[in-house]
Short mmCIF file of C-alpha atoms and ligand atoms in Angstrom, two decimals:
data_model
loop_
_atom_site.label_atom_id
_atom_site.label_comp_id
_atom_site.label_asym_id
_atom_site.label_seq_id
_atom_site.Cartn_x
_atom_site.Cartn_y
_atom_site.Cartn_z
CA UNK K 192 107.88 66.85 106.32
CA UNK K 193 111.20 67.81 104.95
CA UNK K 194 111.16 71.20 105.73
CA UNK K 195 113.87 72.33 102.74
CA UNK K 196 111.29 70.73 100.34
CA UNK K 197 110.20 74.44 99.35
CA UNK K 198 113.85 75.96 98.99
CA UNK K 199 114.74 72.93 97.36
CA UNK K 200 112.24 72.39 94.79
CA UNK K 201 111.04 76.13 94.21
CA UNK K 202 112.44 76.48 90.82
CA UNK K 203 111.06 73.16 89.37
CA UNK K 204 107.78 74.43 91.20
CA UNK K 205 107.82 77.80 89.61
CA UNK K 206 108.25 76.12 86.18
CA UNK K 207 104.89 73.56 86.98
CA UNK K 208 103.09 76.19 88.12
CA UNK K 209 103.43 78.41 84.87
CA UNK K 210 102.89 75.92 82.83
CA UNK K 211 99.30 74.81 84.36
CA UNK K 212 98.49 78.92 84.65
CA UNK K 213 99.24 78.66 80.63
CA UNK K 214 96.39 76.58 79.81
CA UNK K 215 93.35 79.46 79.43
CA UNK K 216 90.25 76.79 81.07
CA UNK K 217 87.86 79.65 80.58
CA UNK K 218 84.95 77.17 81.55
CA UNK K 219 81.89 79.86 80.71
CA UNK K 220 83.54 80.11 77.02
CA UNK K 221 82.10 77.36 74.96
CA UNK K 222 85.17 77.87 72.75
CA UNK K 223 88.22 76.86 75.72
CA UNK K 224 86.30 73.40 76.12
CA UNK K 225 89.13 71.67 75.02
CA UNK K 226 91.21 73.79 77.19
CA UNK K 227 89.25 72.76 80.38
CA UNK K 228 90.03 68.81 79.49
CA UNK K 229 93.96 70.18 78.69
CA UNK K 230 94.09 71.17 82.17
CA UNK K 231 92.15 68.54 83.83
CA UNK K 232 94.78 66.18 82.26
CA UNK K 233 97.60 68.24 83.38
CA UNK K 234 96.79 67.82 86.95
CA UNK K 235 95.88 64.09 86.40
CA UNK K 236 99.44 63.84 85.37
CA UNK K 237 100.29 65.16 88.21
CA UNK K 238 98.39 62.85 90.67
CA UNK K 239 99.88 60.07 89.11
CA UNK K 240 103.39 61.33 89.47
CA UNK K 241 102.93 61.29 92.80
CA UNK K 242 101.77 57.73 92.75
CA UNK K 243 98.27 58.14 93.82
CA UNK K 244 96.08 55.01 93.99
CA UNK K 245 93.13 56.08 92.08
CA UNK K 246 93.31 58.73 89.56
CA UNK K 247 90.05 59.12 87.33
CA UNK K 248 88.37 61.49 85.02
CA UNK K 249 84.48 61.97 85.85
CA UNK K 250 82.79 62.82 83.14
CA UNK K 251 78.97 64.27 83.19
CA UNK K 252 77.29 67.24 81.29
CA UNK K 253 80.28 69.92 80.75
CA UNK K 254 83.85 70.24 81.97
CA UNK K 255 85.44 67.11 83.72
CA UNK K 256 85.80 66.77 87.58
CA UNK K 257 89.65 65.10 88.45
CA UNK K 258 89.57 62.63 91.13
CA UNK K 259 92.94 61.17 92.85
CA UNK K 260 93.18 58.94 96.23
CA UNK K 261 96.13 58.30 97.80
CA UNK K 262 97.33 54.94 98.22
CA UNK K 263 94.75 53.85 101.22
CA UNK K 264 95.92 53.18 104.68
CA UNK K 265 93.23 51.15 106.31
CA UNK K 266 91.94 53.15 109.72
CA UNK K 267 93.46 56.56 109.05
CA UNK K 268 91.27 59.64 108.52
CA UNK K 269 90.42 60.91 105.51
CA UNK K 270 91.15 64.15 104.19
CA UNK K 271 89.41 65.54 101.06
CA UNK K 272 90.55 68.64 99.19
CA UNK K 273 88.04 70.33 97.04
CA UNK K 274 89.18 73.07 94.09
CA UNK K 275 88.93 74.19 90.45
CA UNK K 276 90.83 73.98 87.80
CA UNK K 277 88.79 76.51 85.83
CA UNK K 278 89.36 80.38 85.66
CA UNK K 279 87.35 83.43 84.62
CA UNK K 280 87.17 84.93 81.32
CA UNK K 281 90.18 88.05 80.85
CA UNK K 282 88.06 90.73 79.21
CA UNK K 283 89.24 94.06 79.57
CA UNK K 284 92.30 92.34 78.00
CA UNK K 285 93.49 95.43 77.25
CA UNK K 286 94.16 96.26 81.03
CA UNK K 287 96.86 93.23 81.57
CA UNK K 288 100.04 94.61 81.94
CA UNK K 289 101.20 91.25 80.60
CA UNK K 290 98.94 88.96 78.89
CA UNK K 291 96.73 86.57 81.19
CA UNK K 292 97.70 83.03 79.74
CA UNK K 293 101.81 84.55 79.78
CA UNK K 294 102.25 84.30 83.32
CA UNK K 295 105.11 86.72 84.62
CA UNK K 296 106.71 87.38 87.94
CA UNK K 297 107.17 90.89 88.72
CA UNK K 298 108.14 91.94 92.34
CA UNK K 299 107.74 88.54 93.86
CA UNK K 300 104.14 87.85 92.75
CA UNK K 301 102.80 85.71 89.95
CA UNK K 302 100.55 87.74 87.79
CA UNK K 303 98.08 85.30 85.12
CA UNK K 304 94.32 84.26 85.14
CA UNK K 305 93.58 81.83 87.97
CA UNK K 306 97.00 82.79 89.92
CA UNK K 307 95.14 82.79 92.76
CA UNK K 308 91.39 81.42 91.74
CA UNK K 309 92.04 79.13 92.01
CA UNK K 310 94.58 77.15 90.59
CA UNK K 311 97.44 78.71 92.09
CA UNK K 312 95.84 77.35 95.43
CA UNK K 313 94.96 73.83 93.72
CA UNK K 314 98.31 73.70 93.48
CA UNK K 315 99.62 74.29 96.60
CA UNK K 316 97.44 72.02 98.05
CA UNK K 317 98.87 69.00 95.15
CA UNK K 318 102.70 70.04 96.14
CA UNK K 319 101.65 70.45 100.08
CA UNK K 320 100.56 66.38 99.08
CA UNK K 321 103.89 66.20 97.55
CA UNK K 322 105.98 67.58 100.06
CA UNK K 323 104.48 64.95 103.01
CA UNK K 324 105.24 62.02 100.78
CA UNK K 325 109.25 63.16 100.06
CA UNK K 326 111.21 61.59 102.62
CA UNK K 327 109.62 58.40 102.00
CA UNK K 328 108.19 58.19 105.29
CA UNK K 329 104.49 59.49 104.63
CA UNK K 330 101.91 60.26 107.88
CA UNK K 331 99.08 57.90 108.30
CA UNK K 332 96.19 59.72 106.52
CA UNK K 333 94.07 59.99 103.21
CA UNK K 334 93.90 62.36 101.13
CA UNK K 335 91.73 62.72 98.17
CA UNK K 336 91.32 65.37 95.89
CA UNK K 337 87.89 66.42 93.82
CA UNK K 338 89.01 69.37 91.52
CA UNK K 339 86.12 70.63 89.13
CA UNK K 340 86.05 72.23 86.37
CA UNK K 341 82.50 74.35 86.24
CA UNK K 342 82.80 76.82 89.83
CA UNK K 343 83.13 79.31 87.96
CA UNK K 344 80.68 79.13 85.23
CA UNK K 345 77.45 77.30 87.27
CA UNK K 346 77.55 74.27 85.79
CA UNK K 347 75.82 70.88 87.27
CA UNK K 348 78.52 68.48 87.28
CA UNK K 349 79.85 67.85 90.44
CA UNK K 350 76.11 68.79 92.19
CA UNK K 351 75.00 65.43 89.93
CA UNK K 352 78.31 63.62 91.09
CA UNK K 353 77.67 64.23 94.69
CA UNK K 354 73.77 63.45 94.24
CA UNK K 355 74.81 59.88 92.52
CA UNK K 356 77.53 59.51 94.94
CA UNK K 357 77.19 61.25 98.13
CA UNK K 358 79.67 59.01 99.99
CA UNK K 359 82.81 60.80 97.74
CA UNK K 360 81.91 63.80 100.36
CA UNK K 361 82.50 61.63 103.34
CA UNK K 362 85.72 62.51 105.00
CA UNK K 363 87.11 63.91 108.47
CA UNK K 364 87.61 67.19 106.71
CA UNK K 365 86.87 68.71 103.31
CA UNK K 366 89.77 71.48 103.06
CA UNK K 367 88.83 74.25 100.53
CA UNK K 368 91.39 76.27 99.87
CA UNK K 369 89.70 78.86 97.33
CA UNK K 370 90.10 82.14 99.51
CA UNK K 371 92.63 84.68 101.09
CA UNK K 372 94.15 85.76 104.21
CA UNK K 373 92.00 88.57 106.23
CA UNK K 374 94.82 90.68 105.49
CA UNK K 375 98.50 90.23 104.87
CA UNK K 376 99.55 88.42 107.91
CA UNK K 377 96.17 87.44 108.89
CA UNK K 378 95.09 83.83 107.89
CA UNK K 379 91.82 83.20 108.06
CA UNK K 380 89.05 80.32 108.51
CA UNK K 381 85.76 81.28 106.59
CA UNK K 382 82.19 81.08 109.25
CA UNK K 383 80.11 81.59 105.83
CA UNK K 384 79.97 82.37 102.35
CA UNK K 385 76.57 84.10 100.23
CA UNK K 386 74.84 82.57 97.89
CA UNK K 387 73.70 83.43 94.34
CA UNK K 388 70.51 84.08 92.23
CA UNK K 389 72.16 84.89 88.89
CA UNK K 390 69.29 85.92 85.76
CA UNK K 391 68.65 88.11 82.46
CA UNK K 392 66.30 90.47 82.50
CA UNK K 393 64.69 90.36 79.35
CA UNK K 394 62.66 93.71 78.26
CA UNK K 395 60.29 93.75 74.40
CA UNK K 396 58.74 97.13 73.65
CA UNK K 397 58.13 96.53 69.75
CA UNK K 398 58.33 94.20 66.89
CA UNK K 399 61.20 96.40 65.74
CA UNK K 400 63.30 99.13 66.02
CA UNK K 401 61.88 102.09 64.98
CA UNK K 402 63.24 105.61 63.98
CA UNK K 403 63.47 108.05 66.70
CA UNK K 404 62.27 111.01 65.08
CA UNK K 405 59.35 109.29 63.68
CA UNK K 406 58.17 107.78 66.55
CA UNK K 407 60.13 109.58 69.33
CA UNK K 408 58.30 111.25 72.05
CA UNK K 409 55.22 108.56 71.12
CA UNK K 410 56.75 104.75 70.69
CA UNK K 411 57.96 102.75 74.33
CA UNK K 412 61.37 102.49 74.22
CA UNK K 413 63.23 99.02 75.43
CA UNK K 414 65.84 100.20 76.69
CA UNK K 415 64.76 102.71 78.29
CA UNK K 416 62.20 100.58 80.27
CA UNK K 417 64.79 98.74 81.04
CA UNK K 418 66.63 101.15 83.24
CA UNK K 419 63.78 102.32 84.70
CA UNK K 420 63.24 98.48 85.56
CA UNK K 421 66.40 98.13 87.51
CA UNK K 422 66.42 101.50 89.02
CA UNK K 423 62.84 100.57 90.52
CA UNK K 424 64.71 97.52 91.93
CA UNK K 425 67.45 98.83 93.91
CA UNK K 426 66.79 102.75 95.36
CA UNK K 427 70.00 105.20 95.52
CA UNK K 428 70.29 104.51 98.91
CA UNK K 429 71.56 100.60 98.41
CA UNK K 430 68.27 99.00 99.51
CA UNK K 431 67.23 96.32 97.20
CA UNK K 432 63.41 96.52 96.56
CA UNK K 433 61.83 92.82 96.99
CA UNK K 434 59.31 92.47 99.64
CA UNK K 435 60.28 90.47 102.81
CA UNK K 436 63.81 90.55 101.44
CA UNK K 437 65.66 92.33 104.59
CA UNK K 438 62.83 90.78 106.85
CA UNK K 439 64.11 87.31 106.60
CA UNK K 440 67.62 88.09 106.66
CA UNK K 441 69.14 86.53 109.81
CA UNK K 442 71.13 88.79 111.17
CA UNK K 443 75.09 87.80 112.43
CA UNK K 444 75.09 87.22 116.44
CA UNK K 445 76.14 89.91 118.42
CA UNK K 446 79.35 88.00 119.45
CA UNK K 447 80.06 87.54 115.77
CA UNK K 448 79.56 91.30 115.36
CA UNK K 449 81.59 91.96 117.75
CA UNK K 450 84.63 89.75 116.13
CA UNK K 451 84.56 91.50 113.27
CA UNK K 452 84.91 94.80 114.55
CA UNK K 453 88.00 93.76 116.41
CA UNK K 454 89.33 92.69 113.19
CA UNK K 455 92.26 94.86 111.87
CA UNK K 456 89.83 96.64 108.92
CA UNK K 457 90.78 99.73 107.13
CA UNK K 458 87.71 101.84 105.53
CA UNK K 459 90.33 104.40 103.84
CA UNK K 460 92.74 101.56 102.87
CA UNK K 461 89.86 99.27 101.55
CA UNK K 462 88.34 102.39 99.56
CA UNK K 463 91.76 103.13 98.14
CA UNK K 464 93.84 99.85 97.38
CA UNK K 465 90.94 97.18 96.45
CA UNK K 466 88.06 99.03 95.57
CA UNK K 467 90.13 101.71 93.54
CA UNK K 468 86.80 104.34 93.39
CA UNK K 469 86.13 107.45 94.85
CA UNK K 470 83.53 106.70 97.75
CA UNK K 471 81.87 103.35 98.60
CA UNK K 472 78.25 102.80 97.93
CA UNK K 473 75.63 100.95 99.67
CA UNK K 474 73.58 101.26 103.49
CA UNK K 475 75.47 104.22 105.00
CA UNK K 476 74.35 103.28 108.46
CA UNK K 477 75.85 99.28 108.15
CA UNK K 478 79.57 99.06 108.53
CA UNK K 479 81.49 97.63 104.99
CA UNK K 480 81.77 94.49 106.96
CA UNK K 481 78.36 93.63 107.31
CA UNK K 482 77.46 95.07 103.91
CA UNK K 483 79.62 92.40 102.16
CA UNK K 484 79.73 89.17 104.51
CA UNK K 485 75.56 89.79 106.44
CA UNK K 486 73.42 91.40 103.89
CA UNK K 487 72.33 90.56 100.35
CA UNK K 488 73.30 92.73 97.34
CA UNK K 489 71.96 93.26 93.45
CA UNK K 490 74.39 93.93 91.15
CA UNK K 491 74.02 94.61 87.02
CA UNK K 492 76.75 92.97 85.81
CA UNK K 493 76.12 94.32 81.82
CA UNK K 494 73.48 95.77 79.45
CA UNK K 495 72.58 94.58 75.90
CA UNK K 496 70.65 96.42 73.51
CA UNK K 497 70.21 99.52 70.88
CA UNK K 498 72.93 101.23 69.00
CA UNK K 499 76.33 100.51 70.78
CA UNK K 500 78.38 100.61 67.55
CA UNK K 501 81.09 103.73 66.28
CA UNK K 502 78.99 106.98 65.25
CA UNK K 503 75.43 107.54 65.76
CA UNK K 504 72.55 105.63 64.98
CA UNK K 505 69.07 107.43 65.23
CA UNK K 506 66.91 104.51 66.96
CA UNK K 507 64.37 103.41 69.49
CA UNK K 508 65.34 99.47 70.40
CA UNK K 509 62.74 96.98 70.54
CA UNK K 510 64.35 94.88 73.01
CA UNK K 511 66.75 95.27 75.61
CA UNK K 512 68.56 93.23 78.19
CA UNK K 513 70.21 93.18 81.56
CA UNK K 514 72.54 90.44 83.53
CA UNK K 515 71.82 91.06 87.26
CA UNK K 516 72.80 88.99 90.30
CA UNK K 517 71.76 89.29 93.82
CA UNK K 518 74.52 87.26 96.70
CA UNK K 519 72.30 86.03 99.34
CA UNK K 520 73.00 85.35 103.17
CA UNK K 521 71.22 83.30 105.55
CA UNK K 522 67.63 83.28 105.42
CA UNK K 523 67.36 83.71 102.00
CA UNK K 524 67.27 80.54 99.97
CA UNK K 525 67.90 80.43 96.43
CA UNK K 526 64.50 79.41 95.10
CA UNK K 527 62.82 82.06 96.99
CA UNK K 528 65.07 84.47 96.17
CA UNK K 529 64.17 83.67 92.47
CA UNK K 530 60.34 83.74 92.51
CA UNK K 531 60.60 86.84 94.39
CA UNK K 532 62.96 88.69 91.75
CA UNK K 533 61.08 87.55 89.21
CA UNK K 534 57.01 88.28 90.52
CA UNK K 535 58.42 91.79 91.54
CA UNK K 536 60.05 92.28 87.80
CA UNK K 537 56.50 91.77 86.86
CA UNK K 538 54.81 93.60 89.07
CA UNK K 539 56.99 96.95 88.36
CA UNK K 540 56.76 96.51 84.52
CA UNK K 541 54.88 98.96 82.85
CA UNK K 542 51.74 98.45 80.67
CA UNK K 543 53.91 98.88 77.26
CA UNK K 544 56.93 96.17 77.95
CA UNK K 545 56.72 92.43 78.42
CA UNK K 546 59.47 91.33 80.74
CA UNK K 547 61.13 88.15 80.92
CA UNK K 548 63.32 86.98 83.85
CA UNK K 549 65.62 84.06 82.79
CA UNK K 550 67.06 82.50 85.82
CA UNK K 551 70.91 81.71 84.93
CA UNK K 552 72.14 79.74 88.08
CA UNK K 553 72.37 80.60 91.26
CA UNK K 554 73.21 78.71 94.96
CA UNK K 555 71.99 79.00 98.04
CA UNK K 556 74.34 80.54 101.39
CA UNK K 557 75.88 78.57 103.89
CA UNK K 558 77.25 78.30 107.59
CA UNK K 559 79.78 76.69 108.65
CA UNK K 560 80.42 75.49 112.08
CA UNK K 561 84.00 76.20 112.67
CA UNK K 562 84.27 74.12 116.37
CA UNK K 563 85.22 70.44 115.06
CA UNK K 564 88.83 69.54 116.43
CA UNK K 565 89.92 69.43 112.79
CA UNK K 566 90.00 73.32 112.71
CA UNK K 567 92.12 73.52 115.41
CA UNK K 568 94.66 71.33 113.38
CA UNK K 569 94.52 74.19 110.47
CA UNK K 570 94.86 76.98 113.31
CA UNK K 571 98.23 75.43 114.91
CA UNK K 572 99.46 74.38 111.13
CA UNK K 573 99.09 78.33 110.08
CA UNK K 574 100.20 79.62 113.83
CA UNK K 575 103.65 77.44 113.43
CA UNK K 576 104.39 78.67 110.16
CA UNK K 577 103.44 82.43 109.59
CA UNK K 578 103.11 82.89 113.48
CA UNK K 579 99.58 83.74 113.40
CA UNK K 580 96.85 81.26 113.31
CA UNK K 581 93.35 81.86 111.74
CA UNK K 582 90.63 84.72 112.67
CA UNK K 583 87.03 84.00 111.66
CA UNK K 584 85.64 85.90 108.99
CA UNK K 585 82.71 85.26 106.41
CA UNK K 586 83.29 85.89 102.51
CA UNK K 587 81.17 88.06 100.02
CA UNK K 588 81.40 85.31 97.18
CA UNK K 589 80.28 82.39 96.87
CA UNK K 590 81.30 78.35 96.25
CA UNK K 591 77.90 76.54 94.99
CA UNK K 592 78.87 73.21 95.79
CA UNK K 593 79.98 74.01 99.39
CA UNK K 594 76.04 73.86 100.73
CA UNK K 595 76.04 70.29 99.38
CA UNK K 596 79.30 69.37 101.11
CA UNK K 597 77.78 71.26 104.41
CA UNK K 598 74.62 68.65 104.45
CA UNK K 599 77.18 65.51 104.09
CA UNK K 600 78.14 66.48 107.64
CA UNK K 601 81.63 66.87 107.06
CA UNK K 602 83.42 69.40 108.28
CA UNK K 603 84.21 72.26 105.58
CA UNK K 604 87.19 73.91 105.94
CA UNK K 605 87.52 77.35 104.10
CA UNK K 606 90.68 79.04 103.92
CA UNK K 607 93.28 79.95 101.32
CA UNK K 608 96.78 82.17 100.75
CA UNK K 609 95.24 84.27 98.41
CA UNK K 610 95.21 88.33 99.71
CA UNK K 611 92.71 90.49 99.33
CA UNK K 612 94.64 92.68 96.53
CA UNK K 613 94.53 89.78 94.47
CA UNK K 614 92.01 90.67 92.26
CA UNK K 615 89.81 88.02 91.31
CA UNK K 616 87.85 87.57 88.51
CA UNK K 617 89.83 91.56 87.29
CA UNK K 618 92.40 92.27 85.31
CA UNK K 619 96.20 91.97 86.61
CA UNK K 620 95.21 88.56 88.88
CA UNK K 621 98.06 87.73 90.66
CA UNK K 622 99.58 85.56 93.35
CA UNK K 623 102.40 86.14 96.28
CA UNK K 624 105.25 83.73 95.60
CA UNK K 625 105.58 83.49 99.11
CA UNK K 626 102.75 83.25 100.48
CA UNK K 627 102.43 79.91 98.13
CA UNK K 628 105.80 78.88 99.46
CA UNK K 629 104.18 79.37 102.94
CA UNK K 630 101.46 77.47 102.08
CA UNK K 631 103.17 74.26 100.80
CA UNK K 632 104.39 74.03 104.25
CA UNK K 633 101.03 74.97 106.26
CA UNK K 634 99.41 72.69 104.44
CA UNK K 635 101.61 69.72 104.39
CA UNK K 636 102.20 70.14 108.11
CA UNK K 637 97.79 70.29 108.27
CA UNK K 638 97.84 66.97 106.38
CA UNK K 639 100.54 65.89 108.98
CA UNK K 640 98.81 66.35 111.97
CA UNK K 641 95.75 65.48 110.99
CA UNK K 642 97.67 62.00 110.62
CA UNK K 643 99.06 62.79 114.12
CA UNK K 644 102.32 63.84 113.30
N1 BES E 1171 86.90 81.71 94.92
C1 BES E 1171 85.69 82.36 94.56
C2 BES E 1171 84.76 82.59 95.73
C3 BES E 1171 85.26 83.56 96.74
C4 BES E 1171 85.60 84.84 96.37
C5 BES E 1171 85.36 83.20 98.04
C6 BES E 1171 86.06 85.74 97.31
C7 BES E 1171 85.80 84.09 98.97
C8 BES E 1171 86.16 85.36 98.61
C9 BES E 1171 84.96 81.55 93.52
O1 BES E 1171 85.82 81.06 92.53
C10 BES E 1171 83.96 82.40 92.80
O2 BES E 1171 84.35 83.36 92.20
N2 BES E 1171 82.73 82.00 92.84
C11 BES E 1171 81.71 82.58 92.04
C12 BES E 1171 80.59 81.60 92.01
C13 BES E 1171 79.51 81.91 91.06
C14 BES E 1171 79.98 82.01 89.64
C15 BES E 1171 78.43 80.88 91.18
C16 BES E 1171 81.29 83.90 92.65
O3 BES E 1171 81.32 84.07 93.87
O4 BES E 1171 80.96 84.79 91.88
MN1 MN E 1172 87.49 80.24 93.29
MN1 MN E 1173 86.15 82.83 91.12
#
């Protein structure tokens, strides 16, 4: 690999780059549909640019998934790189110092929706491609590269892909770079990631809203049951309130315990620069750690009902409705997560409401055994180039199609150059110029040694 590729082509790179952060593929918005195809085809133009063998469009029941091969070289491993090309929706948009789909460099980093979920990464991964195949003299390996367009949004396209087709999983390594360092400095290879049990809570007191001073103090208000709904599920203390839930958690090992608190962590730092709040919440006893990466969580994620408009409206709501999630760890499946949420809803609802639990989407957690050869390749490719190679660490969120890549057999690889200041899925995403710029070359020298170069 030419190692002035970067310095050579940054510029050019920049300018690619901030045109694909441009496109707003907002895959949850029914609306940026035609965005999500606009930048599908903008990284199909790029495979072929590159001269890749194979470069299709799979089509199924939502956004597009882009597939490229490289031009095949019989007997050499195979290397498949798995991203997304869609990003989350901006709201607060008032909170963007510069607007999401305008990406701007200020101080070195790259601020825009998707700078660094993930299509910033998706393409570092296409120029690390790039930058093996510029002398001409490319390393004996294949890549291929299955970028979706739904990860963000729970749709079923690539699960039905990979059910049709499970052989487009088969590969010596499935690289995932959708994540971030441990800290600056710190690369990091990912042991696990939680799943999800996403649903609406939906709450019916009355046929119709009625007026509170008429009825008040007599009538069963919605949203009001509501609230008392979700408070019965989750206690101040943090614990989440569905039978057998902490029971079948399986807890970390002690030597994995025992990693992470020889990791460089921060409680004051993490309080003060990520989570941006006063004091952290959850089980006091459990370290912040174990609280995100072990243990399962239940957020409400918004509320829907009653008067919400300018002024005041005098009124008791029929109906009200919440968005909740609970991230799941090993030994707690999905499904079971799902019936449980949704019998103990039941259960806690009082004579007056009907409740209604909608299950959204959701995926269930996964290991990931981080001793095949192929992760030592990733370890030396990060150690050469940012002189540190990669500490084991599990991640809060989640990647629903990784538990279907897991039973393929393949090894999964989950790293990324993302930090953890980042801020996903918030306002103000950004990306480190160089850690991108050190990522082209990690990742093109990965791709060369796993050719044996
Ligand atoms: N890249 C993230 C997952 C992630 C976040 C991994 C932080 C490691 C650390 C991914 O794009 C994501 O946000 N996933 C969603 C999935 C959900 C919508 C099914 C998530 O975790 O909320
Ligand atoms: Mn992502
Ligand atoms: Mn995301």
């Amino acid at each position: 690999m030419d190692q002035n590729f970067v310095t050579r082509e940054r510029d050019r790179m920049l300018k690619e780059l901030v045109e694909f952060l441009a496109i707003p593929s907002i895959s949850t918005l029914p609306n940026h549909a035609q965005d999500c195809r606009k930048a599908a085809g903008w990284l199909m133009d790029q495979f072929r640019r590159l001269g890749c063998a194979k470069v299709e469009l799979l089509e199924g029941e939502g956004h597009p998934i882009v597939w490229a091969e490289s031009p095949v070289i019989e007997g050499a491993p195979t290397v498949l790189v798995y991203g997304h090309y869609d990003v989350q929706p901006v709201d607060p948009i008032n909170e963007w110092k510069t607007p999401p789909f305008e990406p701007t460099i200020r101080d070195g980093r790259l601020y825009a929706r998707g700078a660094a979920d993930d299509k910033g990464q998706v393409y570092c991964l296409v120029k690390a491609y790039e930058a093996i195949l510029d002398q001409g003299k490319r390393p004996p390996i294949n890549i291929r590269f299955l970028i979706e367009g739904e990860e963000e949004c729970g749709g079923h396209v690539i699960s039905d892909l990979l059910d049709r087709e499970p052989e487009r999983a088969q590969a010596d390594a499935i690289l995932i770079c959708d994540m971030a360092y441990f800290d600056v400095g710190w690369p990091a290879v990912y042991t696990a990631l939680r799943g999800l049990c996403y649903a609406e809570l939906h709450v019916r007191t009355l046929e119709r809203d009625l007026h509170s001073g008429t009825y008040g103090g007599a009538a069963p208000n919605a949203m009001e049951t509501l609230v008392r709904l979700l408070a019965d599920l989750k206690s101040r203390s943090g614990k989440i309130n569905l039978p057998k839930l902490y029971k079948s958690v399986k807890k970390p090992s002690k030597a994995e315990l025992k990693g992470w608190a020889d990791l460089p962590f921060d409680e004051k730092r993490f309080l003060k620069e990520e989570v941006t709040g006063k004091a952290l919440t959850g089980i006091q006893k459990v370290s912040v750690l174990e609280r995100t990466w072990a243990l399962p969580t239940f957020e409400i994620h918004g509320i829907k009902g009653g008067f919400v408009g300018d002024g005041a409206k005098t009124v008791i709501p029929a109906a009200a409705m919440a968005k909740v999630s609970l991230r799941l760890v090993p030994g707690l499946p999905f499904a079971k997560v799902a019936r449980w949420l949704t019998k103990t809803a039941k259960r806690l609802a009082p004579k007056h409401a009907e409740v209604e639990v909608r299950i959204l989407h959701g995926g269930d957690p996964v290991q990931v055994d981080v001793s095949h050869p192929s992760f030592q390749v990733l370890d030396e490719a990060f150690k050469e180039t940012v002189g540190r190679g990669t500490v084991p660490v599990r991640a809060g969120g989640s990647i629903p199609v990784v538990t279907q890549f897991a039973k393929s057999g393949s090894p999964v690889i989950l790293t990324g150059i993302g930090l953890p200041d980042d801020g996903l899925h918030s306002p103000n995403e950004k990306l480190d110029l160089q850690q991108l710029w050190d990522g082209i070359t990690v990742f093109g020298r990965f791709f060369e040694k796993m050719g044996g170069k």
